[in-house]
PDB file of C-alpha atoms and ligand atoms in Angstrom:
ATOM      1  CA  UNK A   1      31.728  20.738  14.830  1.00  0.00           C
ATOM      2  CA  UNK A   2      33.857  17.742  16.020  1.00  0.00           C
ATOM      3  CA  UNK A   3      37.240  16.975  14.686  1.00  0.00           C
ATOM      4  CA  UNK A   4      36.100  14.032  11.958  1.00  0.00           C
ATOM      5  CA  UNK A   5      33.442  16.631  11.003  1.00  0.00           C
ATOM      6  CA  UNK A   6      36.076  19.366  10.279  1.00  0.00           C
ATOM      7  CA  UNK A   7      38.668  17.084   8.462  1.00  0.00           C
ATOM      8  CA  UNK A   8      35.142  16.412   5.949  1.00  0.00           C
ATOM      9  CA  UNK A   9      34.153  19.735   5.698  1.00  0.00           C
ATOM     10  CA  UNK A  10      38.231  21.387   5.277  1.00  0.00           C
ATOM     11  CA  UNK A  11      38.980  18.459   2.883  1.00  0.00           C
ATOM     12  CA  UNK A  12      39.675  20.192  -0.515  1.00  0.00           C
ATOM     13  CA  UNK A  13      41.143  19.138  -4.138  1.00  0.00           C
ATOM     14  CA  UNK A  14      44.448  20.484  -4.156  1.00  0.00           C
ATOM     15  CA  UNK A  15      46.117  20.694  -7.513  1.00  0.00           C
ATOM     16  CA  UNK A  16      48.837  22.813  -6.518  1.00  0.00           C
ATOM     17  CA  UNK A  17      51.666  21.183  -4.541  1.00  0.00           C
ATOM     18  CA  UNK A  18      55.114  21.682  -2.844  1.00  0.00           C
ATOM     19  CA  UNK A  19      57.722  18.991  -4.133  1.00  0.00           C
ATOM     20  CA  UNK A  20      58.816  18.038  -0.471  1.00  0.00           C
ATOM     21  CA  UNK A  21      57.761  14.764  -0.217  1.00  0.00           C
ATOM     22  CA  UNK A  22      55.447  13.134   2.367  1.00  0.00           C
ATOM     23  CA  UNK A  23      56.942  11.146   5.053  1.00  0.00           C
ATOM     24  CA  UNK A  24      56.463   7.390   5.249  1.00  0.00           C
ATOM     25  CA  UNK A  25      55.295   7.291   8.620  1.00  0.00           C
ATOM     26  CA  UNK A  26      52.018   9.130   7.125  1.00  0.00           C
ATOM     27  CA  UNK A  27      51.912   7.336   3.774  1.00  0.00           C
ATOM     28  CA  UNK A  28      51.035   4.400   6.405  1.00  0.00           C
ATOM     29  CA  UNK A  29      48.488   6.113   8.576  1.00  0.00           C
ATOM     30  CA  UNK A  30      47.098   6.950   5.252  1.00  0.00           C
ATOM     31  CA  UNK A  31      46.790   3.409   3.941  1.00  0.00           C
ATOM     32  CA  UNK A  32      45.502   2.171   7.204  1.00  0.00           C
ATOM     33  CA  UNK A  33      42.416   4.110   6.988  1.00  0.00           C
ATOM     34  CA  UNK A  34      42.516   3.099   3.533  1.00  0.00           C
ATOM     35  CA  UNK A  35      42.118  -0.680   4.085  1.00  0.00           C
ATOM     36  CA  UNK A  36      39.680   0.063   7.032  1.00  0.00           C
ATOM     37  CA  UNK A  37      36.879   1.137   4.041  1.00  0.00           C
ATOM     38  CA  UNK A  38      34.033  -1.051   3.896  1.00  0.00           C
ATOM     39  CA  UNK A  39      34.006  -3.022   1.365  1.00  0.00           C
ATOM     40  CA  UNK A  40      30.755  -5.226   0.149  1.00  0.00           C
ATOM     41  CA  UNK A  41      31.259  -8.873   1.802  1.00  0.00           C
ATOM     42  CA  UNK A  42      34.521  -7.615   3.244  1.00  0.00           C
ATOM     43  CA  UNK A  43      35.925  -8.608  -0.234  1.00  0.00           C
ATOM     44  CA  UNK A  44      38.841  -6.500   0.162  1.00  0.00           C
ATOM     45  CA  UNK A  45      39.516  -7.139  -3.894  1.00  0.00           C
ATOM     46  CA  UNK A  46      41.252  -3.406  -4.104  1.00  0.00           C
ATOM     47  CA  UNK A  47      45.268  -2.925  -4.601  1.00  0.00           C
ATOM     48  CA  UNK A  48      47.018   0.410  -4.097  1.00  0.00           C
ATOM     49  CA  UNK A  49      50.117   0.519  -6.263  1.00  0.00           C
ATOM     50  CA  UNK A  50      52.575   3.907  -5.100  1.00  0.00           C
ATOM     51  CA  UNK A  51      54.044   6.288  -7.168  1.00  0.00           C
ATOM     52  CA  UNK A  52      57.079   8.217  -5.955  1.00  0.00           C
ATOM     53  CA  UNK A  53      59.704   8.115  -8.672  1.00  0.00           C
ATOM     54  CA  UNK A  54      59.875  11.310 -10.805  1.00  0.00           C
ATOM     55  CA  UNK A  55      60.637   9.980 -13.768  1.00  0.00           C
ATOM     56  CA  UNK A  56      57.540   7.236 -13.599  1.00  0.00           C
ATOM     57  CA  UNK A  57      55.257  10.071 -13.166  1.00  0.00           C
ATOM     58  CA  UNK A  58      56.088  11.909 -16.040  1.00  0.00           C
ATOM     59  CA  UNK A  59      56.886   9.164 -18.395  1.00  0.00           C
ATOM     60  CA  UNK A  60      52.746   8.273 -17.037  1.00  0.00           C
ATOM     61  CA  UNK A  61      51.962  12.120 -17.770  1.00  0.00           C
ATOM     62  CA  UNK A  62      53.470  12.346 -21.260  1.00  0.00           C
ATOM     63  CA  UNK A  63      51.354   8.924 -22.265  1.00  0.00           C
ATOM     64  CA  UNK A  64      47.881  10.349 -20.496  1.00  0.00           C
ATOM     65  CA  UNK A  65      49.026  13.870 -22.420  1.00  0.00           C
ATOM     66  CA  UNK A  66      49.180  11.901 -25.352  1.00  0.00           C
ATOM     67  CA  UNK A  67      45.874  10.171 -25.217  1.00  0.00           C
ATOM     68  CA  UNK A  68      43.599  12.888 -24.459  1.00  0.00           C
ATOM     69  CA  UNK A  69      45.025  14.481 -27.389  1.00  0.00           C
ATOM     70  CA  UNK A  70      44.139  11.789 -29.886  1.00  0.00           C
ATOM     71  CA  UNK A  71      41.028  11.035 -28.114  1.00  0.00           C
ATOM     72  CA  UNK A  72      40.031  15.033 -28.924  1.00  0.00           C
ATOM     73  CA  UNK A  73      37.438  15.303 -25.975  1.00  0.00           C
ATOM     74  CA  UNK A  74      37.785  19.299 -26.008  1.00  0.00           C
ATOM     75  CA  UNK A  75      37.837  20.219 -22.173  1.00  0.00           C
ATOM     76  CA  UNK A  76      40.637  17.801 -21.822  1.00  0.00           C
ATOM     77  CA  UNK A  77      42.427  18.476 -24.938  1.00  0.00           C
ATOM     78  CA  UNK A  78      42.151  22.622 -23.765  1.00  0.00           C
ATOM     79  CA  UNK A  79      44.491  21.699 -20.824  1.00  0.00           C
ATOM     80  CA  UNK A  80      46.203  18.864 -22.047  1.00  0.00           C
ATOM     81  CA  UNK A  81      47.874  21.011 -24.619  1.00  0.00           C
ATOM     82  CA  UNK A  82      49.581  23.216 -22.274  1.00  0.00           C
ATOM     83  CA  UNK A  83      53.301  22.858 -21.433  1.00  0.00           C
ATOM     84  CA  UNK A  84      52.506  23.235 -17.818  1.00  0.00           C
ATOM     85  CA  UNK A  85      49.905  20.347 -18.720  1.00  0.00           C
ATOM     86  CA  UNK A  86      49.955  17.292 -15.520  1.00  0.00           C
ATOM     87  CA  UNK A  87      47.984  14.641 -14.390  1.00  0.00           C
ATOM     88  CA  UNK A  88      48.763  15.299 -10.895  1.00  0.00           C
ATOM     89  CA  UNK A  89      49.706  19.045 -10.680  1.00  0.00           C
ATOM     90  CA  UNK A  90      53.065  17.672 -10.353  1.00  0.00           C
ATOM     91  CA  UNK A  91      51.757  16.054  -6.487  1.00  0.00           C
ATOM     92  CA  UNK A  92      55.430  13.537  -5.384  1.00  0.00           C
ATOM     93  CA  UNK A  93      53.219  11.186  -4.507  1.00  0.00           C
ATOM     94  CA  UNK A  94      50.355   9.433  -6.465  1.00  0.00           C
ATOM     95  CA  UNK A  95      48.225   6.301  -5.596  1.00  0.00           C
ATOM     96  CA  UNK A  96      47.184   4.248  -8.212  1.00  0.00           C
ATOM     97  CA  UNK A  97      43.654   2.048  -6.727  1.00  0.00           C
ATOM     98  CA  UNK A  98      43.485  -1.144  -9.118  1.00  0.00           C
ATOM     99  CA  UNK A  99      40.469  -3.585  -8.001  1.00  0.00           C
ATOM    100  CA  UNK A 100      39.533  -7.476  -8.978  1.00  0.00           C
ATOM    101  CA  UNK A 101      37.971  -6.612 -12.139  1.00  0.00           C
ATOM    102  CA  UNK A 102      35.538  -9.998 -11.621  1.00  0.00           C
ATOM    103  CA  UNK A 103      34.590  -8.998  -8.368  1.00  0.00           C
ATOM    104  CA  UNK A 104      31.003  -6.924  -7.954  1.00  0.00           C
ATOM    105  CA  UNK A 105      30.773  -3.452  -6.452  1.00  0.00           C
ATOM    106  CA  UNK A 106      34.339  -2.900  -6.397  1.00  0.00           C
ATOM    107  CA  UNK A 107      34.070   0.542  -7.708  1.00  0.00           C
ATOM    108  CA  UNK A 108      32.100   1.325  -4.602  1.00  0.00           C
ATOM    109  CA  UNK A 109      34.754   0.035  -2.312  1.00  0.00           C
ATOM    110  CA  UNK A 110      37.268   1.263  -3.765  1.00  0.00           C
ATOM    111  CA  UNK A 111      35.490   4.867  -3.934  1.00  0.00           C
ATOM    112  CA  UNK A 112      35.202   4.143   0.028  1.00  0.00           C
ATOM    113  CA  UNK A 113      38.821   3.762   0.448  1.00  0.00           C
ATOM    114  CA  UNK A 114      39.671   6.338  -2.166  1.00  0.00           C
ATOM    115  CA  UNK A 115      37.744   8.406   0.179  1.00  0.00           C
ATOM    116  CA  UNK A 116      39.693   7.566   3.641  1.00  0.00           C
ATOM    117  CA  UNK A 117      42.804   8.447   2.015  1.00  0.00           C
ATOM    118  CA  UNK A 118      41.416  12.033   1.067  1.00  0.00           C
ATOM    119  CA  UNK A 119      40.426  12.298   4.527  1.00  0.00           C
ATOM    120  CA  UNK A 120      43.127  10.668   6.529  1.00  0.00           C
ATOM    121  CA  UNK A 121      45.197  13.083   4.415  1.00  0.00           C
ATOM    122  CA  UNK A 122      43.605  16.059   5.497  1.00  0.00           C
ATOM    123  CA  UNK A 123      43.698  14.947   8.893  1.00  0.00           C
ATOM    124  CA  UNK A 124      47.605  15.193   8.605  1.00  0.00           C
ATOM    125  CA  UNK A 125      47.459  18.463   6.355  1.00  0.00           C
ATOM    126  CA  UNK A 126      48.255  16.867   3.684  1.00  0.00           C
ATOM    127  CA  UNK A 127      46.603  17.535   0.232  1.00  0.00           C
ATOM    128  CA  UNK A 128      45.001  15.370  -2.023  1.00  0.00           C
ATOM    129  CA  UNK A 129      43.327  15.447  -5.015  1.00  0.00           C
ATOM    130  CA  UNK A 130      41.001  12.337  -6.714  1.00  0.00           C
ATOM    131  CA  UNK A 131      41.802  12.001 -10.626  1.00  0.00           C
ATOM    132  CA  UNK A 132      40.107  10.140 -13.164  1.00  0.00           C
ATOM    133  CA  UNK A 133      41.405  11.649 -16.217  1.00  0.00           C
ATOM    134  CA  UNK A 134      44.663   9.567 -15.587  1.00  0.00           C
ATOM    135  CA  UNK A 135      42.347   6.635 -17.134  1.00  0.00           C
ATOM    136  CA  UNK A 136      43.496   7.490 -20.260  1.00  0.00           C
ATOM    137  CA  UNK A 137      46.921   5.930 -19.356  1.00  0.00           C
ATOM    138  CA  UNK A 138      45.754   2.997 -20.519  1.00  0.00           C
ATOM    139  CA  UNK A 139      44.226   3.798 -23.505  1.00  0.00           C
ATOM    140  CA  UNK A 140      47.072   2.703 -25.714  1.00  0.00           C
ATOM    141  CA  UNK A 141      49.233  -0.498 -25.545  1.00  0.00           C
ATOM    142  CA  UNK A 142      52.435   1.727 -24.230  1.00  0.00           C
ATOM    143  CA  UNK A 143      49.843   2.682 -20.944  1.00  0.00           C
ATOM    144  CA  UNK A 144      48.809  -0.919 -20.716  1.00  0.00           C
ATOM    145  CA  UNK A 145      52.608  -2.358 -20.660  1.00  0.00           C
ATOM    146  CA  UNK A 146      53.474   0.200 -17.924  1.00  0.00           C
ATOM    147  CA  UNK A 147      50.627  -2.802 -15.897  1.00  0.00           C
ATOM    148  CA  UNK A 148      53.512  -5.006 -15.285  1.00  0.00           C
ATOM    149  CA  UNK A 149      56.271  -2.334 -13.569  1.00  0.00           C
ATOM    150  CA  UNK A 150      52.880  -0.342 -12.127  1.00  0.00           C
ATOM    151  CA  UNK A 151      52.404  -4.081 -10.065  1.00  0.00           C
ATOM    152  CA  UNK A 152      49.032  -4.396 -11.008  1.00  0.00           C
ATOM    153  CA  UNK A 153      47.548  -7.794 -10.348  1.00  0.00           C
ATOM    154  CA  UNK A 154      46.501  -9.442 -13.176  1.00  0.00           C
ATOM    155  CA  UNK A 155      43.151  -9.597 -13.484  1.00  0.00           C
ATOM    156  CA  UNK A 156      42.945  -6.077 -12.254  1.00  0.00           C
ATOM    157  CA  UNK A 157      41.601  -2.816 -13.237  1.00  0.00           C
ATOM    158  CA  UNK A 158      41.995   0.426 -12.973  1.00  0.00           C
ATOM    159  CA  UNK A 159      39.487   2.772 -10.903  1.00  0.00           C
ATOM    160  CA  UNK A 160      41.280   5.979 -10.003  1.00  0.00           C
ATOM    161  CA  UNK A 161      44.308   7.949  -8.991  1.00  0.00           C
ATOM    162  CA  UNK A 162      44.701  10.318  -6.030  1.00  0.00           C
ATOM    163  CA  UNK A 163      47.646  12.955  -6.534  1.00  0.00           C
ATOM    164  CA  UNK A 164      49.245  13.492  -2.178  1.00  0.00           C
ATOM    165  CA  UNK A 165      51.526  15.609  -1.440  1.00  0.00           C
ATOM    166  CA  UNK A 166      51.752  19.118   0.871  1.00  0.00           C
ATOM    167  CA  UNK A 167      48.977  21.892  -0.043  1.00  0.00           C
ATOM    168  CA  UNK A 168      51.035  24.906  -1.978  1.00  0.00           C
ATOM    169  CA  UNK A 169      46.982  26.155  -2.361  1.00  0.00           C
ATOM    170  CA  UNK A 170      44.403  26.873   0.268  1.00  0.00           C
ATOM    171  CA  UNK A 171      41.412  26.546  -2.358  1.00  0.00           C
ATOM    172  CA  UNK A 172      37.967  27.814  -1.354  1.00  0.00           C
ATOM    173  CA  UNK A 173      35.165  24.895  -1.485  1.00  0.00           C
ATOM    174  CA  UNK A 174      33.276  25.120  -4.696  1.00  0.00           C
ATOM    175  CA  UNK A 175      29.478  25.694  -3.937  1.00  0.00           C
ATOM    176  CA  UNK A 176      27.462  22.814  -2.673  1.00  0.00           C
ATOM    177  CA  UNK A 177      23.933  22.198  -3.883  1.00  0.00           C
ATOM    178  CA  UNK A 178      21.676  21.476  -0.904  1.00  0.00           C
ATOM    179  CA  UNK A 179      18.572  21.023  -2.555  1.00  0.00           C
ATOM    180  CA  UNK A 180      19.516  17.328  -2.900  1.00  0.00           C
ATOM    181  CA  UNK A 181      18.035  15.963   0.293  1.00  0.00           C
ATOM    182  CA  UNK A 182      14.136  15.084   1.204  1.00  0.00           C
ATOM    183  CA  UNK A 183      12.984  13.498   4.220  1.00  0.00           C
ATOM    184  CA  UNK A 184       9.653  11.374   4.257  1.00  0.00           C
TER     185      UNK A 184
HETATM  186  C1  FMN B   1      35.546  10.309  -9.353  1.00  0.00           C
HETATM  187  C2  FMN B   1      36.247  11.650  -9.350  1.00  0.00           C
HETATM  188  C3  FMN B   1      37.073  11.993 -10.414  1.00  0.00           C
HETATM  189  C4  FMN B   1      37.773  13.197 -10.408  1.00  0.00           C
HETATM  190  N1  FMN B   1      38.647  13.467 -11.434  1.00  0.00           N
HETATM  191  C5  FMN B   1      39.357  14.596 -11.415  1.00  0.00           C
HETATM  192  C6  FMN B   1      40.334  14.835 -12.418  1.00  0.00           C
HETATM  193  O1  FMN B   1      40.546  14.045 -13.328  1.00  0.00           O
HETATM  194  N2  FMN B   1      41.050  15.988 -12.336  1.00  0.00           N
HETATM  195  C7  FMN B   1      40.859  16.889 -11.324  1.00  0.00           C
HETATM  196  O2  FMN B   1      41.538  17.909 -11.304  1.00  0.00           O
HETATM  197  N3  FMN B   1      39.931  16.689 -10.352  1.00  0.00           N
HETATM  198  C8  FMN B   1      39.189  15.560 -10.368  1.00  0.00           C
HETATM  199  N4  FMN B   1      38.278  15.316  -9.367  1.00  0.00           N
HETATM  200  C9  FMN B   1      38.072  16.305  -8.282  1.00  0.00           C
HETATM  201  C10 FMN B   1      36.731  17.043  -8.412  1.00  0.00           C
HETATM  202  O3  FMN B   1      36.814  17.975  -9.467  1.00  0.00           O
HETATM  203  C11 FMN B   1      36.406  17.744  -7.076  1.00  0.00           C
HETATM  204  O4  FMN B   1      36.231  16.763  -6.078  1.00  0.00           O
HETATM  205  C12 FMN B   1      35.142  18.615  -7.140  1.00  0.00           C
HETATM  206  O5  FMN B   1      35.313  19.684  -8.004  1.00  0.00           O
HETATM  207  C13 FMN B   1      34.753  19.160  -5.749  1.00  0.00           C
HETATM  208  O6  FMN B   1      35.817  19.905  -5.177  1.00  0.00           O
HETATM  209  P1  FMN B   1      36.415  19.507  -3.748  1.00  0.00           P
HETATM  210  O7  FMN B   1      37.006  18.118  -3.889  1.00  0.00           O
HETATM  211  O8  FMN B   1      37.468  20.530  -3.451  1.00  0.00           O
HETATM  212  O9  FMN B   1      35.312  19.510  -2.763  1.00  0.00           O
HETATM  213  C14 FMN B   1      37.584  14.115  -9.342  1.00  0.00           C
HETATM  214  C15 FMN B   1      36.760  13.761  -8.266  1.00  0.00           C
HETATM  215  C16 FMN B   1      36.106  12.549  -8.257  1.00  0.00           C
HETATM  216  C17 FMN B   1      35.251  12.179  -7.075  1.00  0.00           C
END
């Protein structure tokens, strides 16, 4: 197996994390594979907005907490009502992808990129984990006025978060269906 071939195969969700943050120097390797996705017409219409501050992460965490619990959908609400309850298993760094909300198929390019940053991550043993659940940030007007200080262009939405930060977990991959292939 060739090194890109190893990176995709050893590439795991990590949601268990060491609180020594990631150095700069690979936060921009990272976001130069990011902006090397392909993207339909070269559109480019995605924004990464970066999370480092402590206190911005859990003041995002208490307001996603807070949403899954009065939106009651159970297998959130199970975890979300745990005091060890977070977003981004507590990950220093998070990446927020926003994309030109008028634009078409940017949920596939950002997906792409999404996808390079997992991957350029692992290349630098670095963990990463892909979260959606952090959509309910904005499902209240206090999520939606954290836009603004988040730097989200207007006209923007949200697509996804991906939690970085150094593996404190060397997960096993969960099984793979192969029977998801045919060949005419
Ligand atoms: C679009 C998307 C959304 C995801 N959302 C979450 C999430 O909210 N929380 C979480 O812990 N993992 C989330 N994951 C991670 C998946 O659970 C994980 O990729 C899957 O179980 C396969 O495991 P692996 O990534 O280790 O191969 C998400 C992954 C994708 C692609």
């Amino acid at each position: 197996m060739n090194e890109t071939l190893k990176v995709i195969r050893n590439r795991r969700s990590i949601r268990k994390y060491k609180a020594e943050q990631i150095t700069d120097s690979d936060l921009h390797d990272i976001f130069e594979a990011a902006i090397y996705a392909p993207s339909a017409m070269n559109q480019q219409k995605w924004h990464f907005t970066v999370i480092q501050d402590k206190s911005m992460l859990d003041r995002m965490v208490a307001i996603i907490k807070e949403n899954i619990i009065k939106a009651g959908i159970a297998f959130l609400l199970e975890k979300a009502n745990t005091p060890e309850y977070n977003t981004f298993y507590n990950s220093p760094t998070v990446i927020l992808i926003s994309a030109d909300e008028k634009a078409n198929y940017v949920d596939f390019d950002c997906g792409l990129a999404a996808q390079n940053i997992t991957l350029a991550a692992e290349s630098k043993n670095i963990g990463s984990c892909v979260i959606a659940s952090s959509g309910f940030l904005f499902a209240s007007e206090k999520g939606n006025g954290l836009k603004k200080v988040l730097g989200i262009p207007d006209g923007y939405k949200y697509i996804c978060t991906i939690a970085l930060g150094y593996k404190d977990e060397n997960p096993a991959a969960p099984p793979r269906n192969k029977d998801v292939i045919n060949y005419v």
